[in-house]
mmCIF file of C-alpha atoms in Angstrom:
data_model
loop_
_atom_site.group_PDB
_atom_site.id
_atom_site.type_symbol
_atom_site.label_atom_id
_atom_site.label_comp_id
_atom_site.label_asym_id
_atom_site.label_seq_id
_atom_site.Cartn_x
_atom_site.Cartn_y
_atom_site.Cartn_z
ATOM 1 C CA MET A 1 8.455 29.599 -35.716
ATOM 2 C CA ASP A 2 11.125 28.432 -38.181
ATOM 3 C CA LYS A 3 10.969 25.253 -40.225
ATOM 4 C CA ASN A 4 13.352 23.246 -38.008
ATOM 5 C CA GLU A 5 11.453 24.170 -34.843
ATOM 6 C CA ARG A 6 8.149 23.229 -36.468
ATOM 7 C CA ILE A 7 9.545 19.847 -37.531
ATOM 8 C CA ASN A 8 10.898 19.203 -34.030
ATOM 9 C CA ASN A 9 7.531 20.015 -32.464
ATOM 10 C CA GLU A 10 5.746 17.732 -34.895
ATOM 11 C CA GLN A 11 8.142 14.933 -34.004
ATOM 12 C CA GLU A 12 7.748 15.464 -30.257
ATOM 13 C CA MET A 13 3.966 15.748 -30.090
ATOM 14 C CA PRO A 14 3.110 12.201 -31.202
ATOM 15 C CA THR A 15 5.617 10.793 -28.682
ATOM 16 C CA GLU A 16 4.076 12.830 -25.854
ATOM 17 C CA THR A 17 0.605 11.815 -26.958
ATOM 18 C CA LYS A 18 1.629 8.160 -26.955
ATOM 19 C CA LYS A 19 3.034 8.515 -23.440
ATOM 20 C CA ASN A 20 -0.212 10.051 -22.172
ATOM 21 C CA HIS A 21 -2.315 7.370 -23.858
ATOM 22 C CA SER A 22 -0.060 4.677 -22.395
ATOM 23 C CA ALA A 23 -0.333 6.195 -18.912
ATOM 24 C CA ASP A 24 -4.139 6.410 -19.228
ATOM 25 C CA ALA A 25 -4.296 2.788 -20.417
ATOM 26 C CA ASP A 26 -2.189 1.649 -17.451
ATOM 27 C CA ARG A 27 -4.391 3.639 -15.090
ATOM 28 C CA VAL A 28 -7.622 2.112 -16.414
ATOM 29 C CA LYS A 29 -6.071 -1.371 -16.363
ATOM 30 C CA GLU A 30 -4.991 -1.045 -12.722
ATOM 31 C CA VAL A 31 -8.330 0.446 -11.663
ATOM 32 C CA TYR A 32 -10.156 -2.410 -13.371
ATOM 33 C CA LYS A 33 -7.852 -4.933 -11.726
ATOM 34 C CA VAL A 34 -8.432 -3.771 -8.132
ATOM 35 C CA THR A 35 -12.149 -3.113 -8.679
ATOM 36 C CA ILE A 36 -12.798 -6.578 -10.126
ATOM 37 C CA ALA A 37 -10.795 -8.147 -7.273
ATOM 38 C CA GLY A 38 -12.947 -6.198 -4.801
ATOM 39 C CA SER A 39 -16.163 -7.202 -6.562
ATOM 40 C CA ILE A 40 -15.227 -10.893 -6.345
ATOM 41 C CA ILE A 41 -14.716 -10.476 -2.591
ATOM 42 C CA ASN A 42 -18.074 -8.677 -2.364
ATOM 43 C CA VAL A 43 -19.949 -11.467 -4.150
ATOM 44 C CA VAL A 44 -18.392 -14.135 -1.915
ATOM 45 C CA LEU A 45 -19.218 -12.154 1.238
ATOM 46 C CA LEU A 46 -22.701 -11.299 -0.019
ATOM 47 C CA VAL A 47 -23.621 -14.992 -0.251
ATOM 48 C CA LEU A 48 -21.834 -15.836 3.014
ATOM 49 C CA LYS A 49 -23.486 -13.034 4.998
ATOM 50 C CA PHE A 50 -27.018 -13.662 3.774
ATOM 51 C CA ALA A 51 -26.662 -17.360 4.544
ATOM 52 C CA ALA A 52 -25.116 -16.673 7.959
ATOM 53 C CA GLY A 53 -27.715 -14.001 8.751
ATOM 54 C CA LEU A 54 -30.613 -16.328 7.955
ATOM 55 C CA LEU A 55 -29.121 -19.426 9.588
ATOM 56 C CA GLY A 56 -27.775 -17.482 12.568
ATOM 57 C CA HIS A 57 -30.928 -15.335 13.028
ATOM 58 C CA SER A 58 -28.888 -12.113 13.049
ATOM 59 C CA ALA A 59 -30.424 -8.791 11.988
ATOM 60 C CA ALA A 60 -27.008 -7.135 12.078
ATOM 61 C CA MET A 61 -25.555 -9.764 9.734
ATOM 62 C CA ILE A 62 -28.406 -9.398 7.238
ATOM 63 C CA ALA A 63 -27.851 -5.622 7.318
ATOM 64 C CA ASP A 64 -24.170 -6.328 6.679
ATOM 65 C CA ALA A 65 -25.157 -8.467 3.677
ATOM 66 C CA ILE A 66 -27.173 -5.582 2.231
ATOM 67 C CA HIS A 67 -24.098 -3.395 2.656
ATOM 68 C CA SER A 68 -22.050 -5.900 0.635
ATOM 69 C CA LEU A 69 -24.719 -5.839 -2.067
ATOM 70 C CA THR A 70 -24.314 -2.064 -2.444
ATOM 71 C CA ASP A 71 -20.532 -2.556 -2.491
ATOM 72 C CA PHE A 72 -20.930 -4.801 -5.530
ATOM 73 C CA ALA A 73 -23.219 -2.255 -7.198
ATOM 74 C CA THR A 74 -20.682 0.531 -6.679
ATOM 75 C CA ASP A 75 -17.948 -1.670 -8.150
ATOM 76 C CA VAL A 76 -19.992 -1.713 -11.350
ATOM 77 C CA VAL A 77 -20.367 2.076 -11.195
ATOM 78 C CA VAL A 78 -16.600 2.520 -10.872
ATOM 79 C CA LEU A 79 -15.867 0.186 -13.795
ATOM 80 C CA VAL A 80 -18.256 2.086 -16.067
ATOM 81 C CA PHE A 81 -17.467 5.665 -15.056
ATOM 82 C CA VAL A 82 -13.689 5.390 -14.781
ATOM 83 C CA LYS A 83 -13.663 4.070 -18.348
ATOM 84 C CA LEU A 84 -15.734 7.068 -19.451
ATOM 85 C CA SER A 85 -13.602 9.560 -17.519
ATOM 86 C CA ASN A 86 -10.438 8.452 -19.320
ATOM 87 C CA LYS A 87 -11.822 9.170 -22.786
ATOM 88 C CA PRO A 88 -9.680 11.846 -24.492
ATOM 89 C CA LYS A 89 -11.095 15.339 -24.953
ATOM 90 C CA ASP A 90 -13.261 15.882 -28.027
ATOM 91 C CA LYS A 91 -15.111 18.752 -29.722
ATOM 92 C CA ASP A 92 -17.897 18.572 -27.116
ATOM 93 C CA HIS A 93 -15.585 18.232 -24.081
ATOM 94 C CA ASP A 94 -12.655 20.624 -24.306
ATOM 95 C CA TYR A 95 -11.561 19.754 -20.769
ATOM 96 C CA GLY A 96 -11.937 16.004 -21.201
ATOM 97 C CA HIS A 97 -14.364 13.670 -19.418
ATOM 98 C CA GLY A 98 -12.844 13.705 -15.924
ATOM 99 C CA LYS A 99 -16.073 14.695 -14.186
ATOM 100 C CA TYR A 100 -17.620 11.325 -14.979
ATOM 101 C CA GLU A 101 -15.353 10.059 -12.208
ATOM 102 C CA THR A 102 -16.632 12.765 -9.867
ATOM 103 C CA LEU A 103 -20.181 11.729 -10.739
ATOM 104 C CA ALA A 104 -19.266 8.128 -9.891
ATOM 105 C CA THR A 105 -18.003 9.265 -6.477
ATOM 106 C CA ALA A 106 -21.312 11.060 -5.892
ATOM 107 C CA ILE A 107 -23.318 7.942 -6.795
ATOM 108 C CA ILE A 108 -21.192 5.822 -4.456
ATOM 109 C CA GLY A 109 -21.613 8.339 -1.652
ATOM 110 C CA ILE A 110 -25.399 8.535 -2.093
ATOM 111 C CA SER A 111 -25.754 4.736 -2.179
ATOM 112 C CA LEU A 112 -23.609 4.454 0.935
ATOM 113 C CA PHE A 113 -25.756 7.082 2.692
ATOM 114 C CA VAL A 114 -28.975 5.216 1.816
ATOM 115 C CA VAL A 115 -27.506 1.950 3.121
ATOM 116 C CA GLY A 116 -26.482 3.650 6.357
ATOM 117 C CA VAL A 117 -29.988 5.039 6.896
ATOM 118 C CA MET A 118 -31.575 1.626 6.148
ATOM 119 C CA ILE A 119 -29.287 -0.140 8.622
ATOM 120 C CA CYS A 120 -29.972 2.524 11.253
ATOM 121 C CA TYR A 121 -33.747 2.283 10.763
ATOM 122 C CA SER A 122 -33.690 -1.503 11.076
ATOM 123 C CA GLY A 123 -31.552 -1.331 14.224
ATOM 124 C CA VAL A 124 -33.723 1.336 15.870
ATOM 125 C CA THR A 125 -36.913 -0.614 15.110
ATOM 126 C CA LYS A 126 -35.586 -3.856 16.626
ATOM 127 C CA THR A 127 -34.130 -2.029 19.645
ATOM 128 C CA TYR A 128 -37.477 -0.328 20.270
ATOM 129 C CA ARG A 129 -39.245 -3.688 20.113
ATOM 130 C CA ALA A 130 -36.794 -5.072 22.674
ATOM 131 C CA ILE A 131 -37.387 -2.106 24.994
ATOM 132 C CA CYS A 132 -41.141 -2.730 24.697
ATOM 133 C CA GLY A 133 -40.588 -6.227 26.059
ATOM 134 C CA GLU A 134 -40.297 -8.323 22.906
ATOM 135 C CA THR A 135 -37.710 -11.064 23.141
ATOM 136 C CA LEU A 136 -35.315 -10.940 20.220
ATOM 137 C CA GLN A 137 -33.907 -14.135 18.806
ATOM 138 C CA GLN A 138 -30.348 -14.791 19.911
ATOM 139 C CA PRO A 139 -27.892 -14.888 16.978
ATOM 140 C CA GLY A 140 -25.964 -18.080 16.246
ATOM 141 C CA ILE A 141 -22.232 -18.788 16.124
ATOM 142 C CA VAL A 142 -22.296 -19.028 12.316
ATOM 143 C CA ALA A 143 -23.102 -15.302 12.147
ATOM 144 C CA LEU A 144 -20.113 -14.513 14.380
ATOM 145 C CA ILE A 145 -17.758 -16.528 12.139
ATOM 146 C CA ALA A 146 -19.100 -14.738 9.036
ATOM 147 C CA ALA A 147 -18.473 -11.357 10.689
ATOM 148 C CA ILE A 148 -14.844 -12.225 11.454
ATOM 149 C CA VAL A 149 -14.222 -13.455 7.891
ATOM 150 C CA SER A 150 -15.806 -10.275 6.519
ATOM 151 C CA ILE A 151 -13.593 -7.993 8.645
ATOM 152 C CA VAL A 152 -10.389 -9.654 7.400
ATOM 153 C CA MET A 153 -11.382 -9.763 3.728
ATOM 154 C CA LYS A 154 -12.860 -6.254 3.534
ATOM 155 C CA GLU A 155 -9.914 -4.603 5.264
ATOM 156 C CA TRP A 156 -7.629 -6.382 2.796
ATOM 157 C CA ALA A 157 -9.807 -5.096 -0.077
ATOM 158 C CA TYR A 158 -9.616 -1.573 1.382
ATOM 159 C CA GLN A 159 -5.813 -1.651 1.551
ATOM 160 C CA PHE A 160 -5.152 -2.672 -2.072
ATOM 161 C CA THR A 161 -7.970 -0.484 -3.440
ATOM 162 C CA VAL A 162 -6.996 2.728 -1.636
ATOM 163 C CA LYS A 163 -3.360 2.174 -2.631
ATOM 164 C CA ALA A 164 -4.350 2.090 -6.319
ATOM 165 C CA GLY A 165 -6.727 5.034 -5.915
ATOM 166 C CA LYS A 166 -4.042 7.272 -4.414
ATOM 167 C CA LYS A 167 -1.400 6.132 -6.884
ATOM 168 C CA TYR A 168 -3.580 7.004 -9.882
ATOM 169 C CA HIS A 169 -5.298 10.008 -8.242
ATOM 170 C CA SER A 170 -8.759 8.497 -8.633
ATOM 171 C CA GLU A 171 -11.343 9.888 -6.201
ATOM 172 C CA ALA A 172 -13.880 7.275 -7.329
ATOM 173 C CA VAL A 173 -11.505 4.411 -6.506
ATOM 174 C CA VAL A 174 -10.623 5.947 -3.130
ATOM 175 C CA ALA A 175 -14.365 6.333 -2.470
ATOM 176 C CA ASN A 176 -14.876 2.689 -3.381
ATOM 177 C CA ALA A 177 -12.046 1.756 -1.005
ATOM 178 C CA TRP A 178 -13.932 3.506 1.786
ATOM 179 C CA HIS A 179 -16.960 1.464 0.808
ATOM 180 C CA HIS A 180 -14.826 -1.606 1.581
ATOM 181 C CA ARG A 181 -13.650 -0.161 4.900
ATOM 182 C CA SER A 182 -17.173 0.873 5.912
ATOM 183 C CA ASP A 183 -18.188 -2.745 5.337
ATOM 184 C CA ALA A 184 -15.254 -3.860 7.526
ATOM 185 C CA LEU A 185 -16.388 -1.427 10.251
ATOM 186 C CA SER A 186 -19.939 -2.675 9.830
ATOM 187 C CA SER A 187 -18.768 -6.241 10.314
ATOM 188 C CA LEU A 188 -16.667 -5.186 13.324
ATOM 189 C CA GLY A 189 -19.720 -3.731 15.012
ATOM 190 C CA THR A 190 -21.710 -6.791 13.991
ATOM 191 C CA MET A 191 -19.044 -9.045 15.513
ATOM 192 C CA PHE A 192 -19.217 -7.282 18.890
ATOM 193 C CA GLY A 193 -23.010 -7.233 18.842
ATOM 194 C CA ILE A 194 -23.371 -10.903 17.906
ATOM 195 C CA GLY A 195 -20.529 -11.967 20.196
ATOM 196 C CA GLY A 196 -22.014 -10.076 23.134
ATOM 197 C CA ALA A 197 -25.473 -11.510 22.503
ATOM 198 C CA ILE A 198 -24.062 -15.063 22.316
ATOM 199 C CA ILE A 199 -21.829 -14.774 25.400
ATOM 200 C CA LEU A 200 -24.265 -12.864 27.643
ATOM 201 C CA GLY A 201 -27.350 -14.846 26.666
ATOM 202 C CA GLU A 202 -30.796 -14.254 25.172
ATOM 203 C CA LYS A 203 -31.579 -11.241 27.395
ATOM 204 C CA TRP A 204 -28.752 -9.376 25.699
ATOM 205 C CA ALA A 205 -29.805 -10.197 22.150
ATOM 206 C CA VAL A 206 -30.568 -6.455 21.791
ATOM 207 C CA LEU A 207 -26.811 -5.920 21.404
ATOM 208 C CA ASP A 208 -27.164 -7.201 17.840
ATOM 209 C CA PRO A 209 -29.395 -4.334 16.552
ATOM 210 C CA LEU A 210 -27.575 -1.827 18.794
ATOM 211 C CA ALA A 211 -24.345 -2.735 16.996
ATOM 212 C CA ALA A 212 -26.099 -2.142 13.675
ATOM 213 C CA ILE A 213 -27.115 1.385 14.804
ATOM 214 C CA ILE A 214 -23.571 2.307 15.871
ATOM 215 C CA VAL A 215 -22.107 1.016 12.618
ATOM 216 C CA SER A 216 -24.695 2.922 10.568
ATOM 217 C CA ALA A 217 -23.476 6.189 12.108
ATOM 218 C CA PHE A 218 -19.953 5.561 10.759
ATOM 219 C CA ILE A 219 -21.351 4.669 7.345
ATOM 220 C CA ILE A 220 -23.531 7.798 7.135
ATOM 221 C CA LYS A 221 -20.612 10.027 8.168
ATOM 222 C CA ALA A 222 -18.314 8.561 5.498
ATOM 223 C CA ALA A 223 -21.060 8.818 2.864
ATOM 224 C CA TRP A 224 -21.757 12.458 3.690
ATOM 225 C CA GLY A 225 -18.089 13.315 3.227
ATOM 226 C CA LEU A 226 -18.007 11.670 -0.218
ATOM 227 C CA VAL A 227 -21.193 13.392 -1.379
ATOM 228 C CA MET A 228 -20.055 16.859 -0.249
ATOM 229 C CA GLN A 229 -16.664 16.365 -1.894
ATOM 230 C CA SER A 230 -18.376 15.444 -5.178
ATOM 231 C CA VAL A 231 -20.784 18.391 -4.970
ATOM 232 C CA LYS A 232 -17.834 20.773 -4.591
ATOM 233 C CA GLU A 233 -16.144 19.349 -7.687
ATOM 234 C CA LEU A 234 -19.316 19.255 -9.779
ATOM 235 C CA THR A 235 -20.019 22.897 -8.905
ATOM 236 C CA ASP A 236 -16.430 23.887 -9.803
ATOM 237 C CA ALA A 237 -15.267 24.717 -6.290
ATOM 238 C CA SER A 238 -11.745 26.129 -6.106
ATOM 239 C CA LEU A 239 -8.798 24.050 -4.936
ATOM 240 C CA PRO A 240 -7.883 24.302 -1.223
ATOM 241 C CA GLU A 241 -6.099 27.509 -0.217
ATOM 242 C CA THR A 242 -2.871 25.623 0.468
ATOM 243 C CA GLU A 243 -2.763 24.364 -3.122
ATOM 244 C CA GLU A 244 -3.561 27.784 -4.552
ATOM 245 C CA ASP A 245 -0.758 29.274 -2.430
ATOM 246 C CA GLU A 246 1.601 26.678 -3.912
ATOM 247 C CA ILE A 247 0.508 27.680 -7.432
ATOM 248 C CA LEU A 248 1.225 31.348 -6.700
ATOM 249 C CA LYS A 249 4.593 30.457 -5.179
ATOM 250 C CA ILE A 250 5.652 28.482 -8.270
ATOM 251 C CA ALA A 251 4.534 31.228 -10.648
ATOM 252 C CA ASN A 252 6.185 34.014 -8.629
ATOM 253 C CA GLU A 253 9.514 32.193 -8.735
ATOM 254 C CA GLU A 254 9.732 32.869 -12.471
ATOM 255 C CA GLU A 255 12.049 35.750 -13.327
ATOM 256 C CA GLY A 256 10.277 38.915 -14.427
ATOM 257 C CA VAL A 257 6.885 38.156 -12.863
ATOM 258 C CA GLY A 258 5.579 41.368 -11.302
ATOM 259 C CA GLU A 259 2.085 40.372 -10.171
ATOM 260 C CA ILE A 260 -0.363 37.509 -10.404
ATOM 261 C CA HIS A 261 -4.119 38.023 -10.186
ATOM 262 C CA ASN A 262 -7.442 36.532 -11.255
ATOM 263 C CA LEU A 263 -6.273 33.033 -10.246
ATOM 264 C CA ARG A 264 -8.950 30.431 -10.973
ATOM 265 C CA THR A 265 -8.714 26.756 -10.114
ATOM 266 C CA ARG A 266 -10.953 23.706 -10.176
ATOM 267 C CA ARG A 267 -10.782 19.956 -10.193
ATOM 268 C CA ILE A 268 -11.791 17.852 -13.215
ATOM 269 C CA GLY A 269 -11.934 14.258 -12.000
ATOM 270 C CA ASN A 270 -8.367 13.220 -11.218
ATOM 271 C CA LYS A 271 -6.933 16.306 -12.945
ATOM 272 C CA ILE A 272 -6.931 20.014 -12.117
ATOM 273 C CA ALA A 273 -7.312 23.203 -14.153
ATOM 274 C CA ILE A 274 -5.401 26.424 -13.420
ATOM 275 C CA GLU A 275 -5.978 29.808 -15.041
ATOM 276 C CA MET A 276 -4.305 33.082 -14.082
ATOM 277 C CA HIS A 277 -3.289 36.545 -15.246
ATOM 278 C CA VAL A 278 0.446 37.240 -15.024
ATOM 279 C CA ARG A 279 1.937 40.723 -15.273
ATOM 280 C CA MET A 280 5.465 41.110 -16.657
ATOM 281 C CA PRO A 281 7.533 44.069 -17.960
ATOM 282 C CA GLY A 282 5.964 45.512 -21.096
ATOM 283 C CA SER A 283 9.398 45.850 -22.676
ATOM 284 C CA LEU A 284 9.699 42.075 -23.108
ATOM 285 C CA SER A 285 9.334 40.763 -26.632
ATOM 286 C CA LEU A 286 6.476 38.388 -27.412
ATOM 287 C CA TYR A 287 9.010 35.576 -27.697
ATOM 288 C CA GLU A 288 10.531 36.320 -24.263
ATOM 289 C CA ALA A 289 7.106 36.619 -22.596
ATOM 290 C CA HIS A 290 6.045 33.325 -24.153
ATOM 291 C CA GLU A 291 9.219 31.643 -22.863
ATOM 292 C CA HIS A 292 8.488 32.813 -19.301
ATOM 293 C CA ALA A 293 4.860 31.644 -19.525
ATOM 294 C CA THR A 294 6.023 28.250 -20.821
ATOM 295 C CA HIS A 295 8.458 27.915 -17.902
ATOM 296 C CA ILE A 296 5.632 28.587 -15.429
ATOM 297 C CA GLU A 297 3.362 26.080 -17.174
ATOM 298 C CA THR A 298 6.083 23.409 -17.164
ATOM 299 C CA LYS A 299 6.790 23.871 -13.447
ATOM 300 C CA LEU A 300 3.088 23.682 -12.577
ATOM 301 C CA LYS A 301 2.685 20.458 -14.564
ATOM 302 C CA GLN A 302 5.762 18.985 -12.902
ATOM 303 C CA HIS A 303 4.182 19.700 -9.517
ATOM 304 C CA PHE A 304 0.510 18.906 -10.164
ATOM 305 C CA GLY A 305 0.731 16.352 -13.003
ATOM 306 C CA THR A 306 1.374 16.369 -16.744
ATOM 307 C CA ASP A 307 -2.377 16.417 -17.523
ATOM 308 C CA THR A 308 -2.910 19.655 -15.593
ATOM 309 C CA HIS A 309 -4.694 22.298 -17.684
ATOM 310 C CA VAL A 310 -2.808 25.608 -17.437
ATOM 311 C CA GLY A 311 -4.054 28.834 -19.019
ATOM 312 C CA ILE A 312 -1.893 31.944 -18.601
ATOM 313 C CA HIS A 313 -2.990 35.410 -19.744
ATOM 314 C CA LEU A 314 -0.003 37.774 -19.988
ATOM 315 C CA GLU A 315 -0.294 41.495 -19.204
ATOM 316 C CA PRO A 316 2.244 44.336 -18.959
ATOM 317 C CA ILE A 317 3.011 45.697 -15.493
ATOM 318 C CA LYS A 318 0.917 48.734 -14.564
ATOM 319 C CA VAL A 319 2.538 52.056 -13.694
ATOM 320 C CA ASN A 320 0.415 54.347 -11.488
ATOM 321 C CA GLY A 321 -2.541 52.092 -12.130
ATOM 322 C CA LYS A 322 -2.263 52.222 -15.915
ATOM 323 C CA TYR A 323 -0.655 50.132 -18.606
ATOM 324 C CA GLN A 324 2.287 52.024 -20.029
ATOM 325 C CA LYS A 325 3.477 51.568 -23.581
ATOM 326 C CA PRO A 326 7.201 50.742 -23.568
ATOM 327 C CA GLU A 327 9.576 53.124 -25.329
#
């Protein structure tokens, strides 16, 4: 590397670093913004639902209130872990801190699963008591109104949260958005259960806990998906085959590439890591081979994001199964 090239690189690196830091700062700011907005909605609904559940004698509404309580708790988890995940790499974390975000997704998924099981247990218990002849208390109109308000507000929270999560490639924020939607679905089931019990009379008060059971199934299913997704990332599962095929396609488009093997991929929070062995003609100079590898790296980062980790090991093409020294 000559003096001019070294000076140019030194001038470019700080600018690129500043851009990355600025992008990370914007990402954290936006994540904080939507998460705090969602937490405010959760606190308001938490108070409203508990009050409506107690005043309206609705088991489904009280279960809904517990769901909102876990929503608030997961908001706190997101705020803490997303901040940690955006810390720059250091001597102890060569690949950065992205997996803190994956860990946050796992915590959200587990909490959601526990809530779903609790709601299901409560609903099954009350339904069994009704089948045994116990008369359940009919829910009041105040519980129905609270359910309708919850549906509108939580679906709104889902929309602006999932939009930010997808924009900034944050699995934890998308998971939190689904926490909002699961609460909306919970309230939807609660609305039908309470509404049916009110309209059809005291004999049909069992519709209230039945609604809670149905809603819990949706919650458990969503939670299981989040947990399994997090487990795959924490255990360094490879990217989907379609994405790996795209990586191979991009690399093979580079002139001179003879073969690609030993492709390894994984996800690190909202970023991905790609490592591969690339075979090229052994007659290429080190400079030329480096130029080709840099072109591949640039194209991969353009496709998968500027923070993508790319490691390319160059090898000469084999002839009859052996490396051949160029003349």
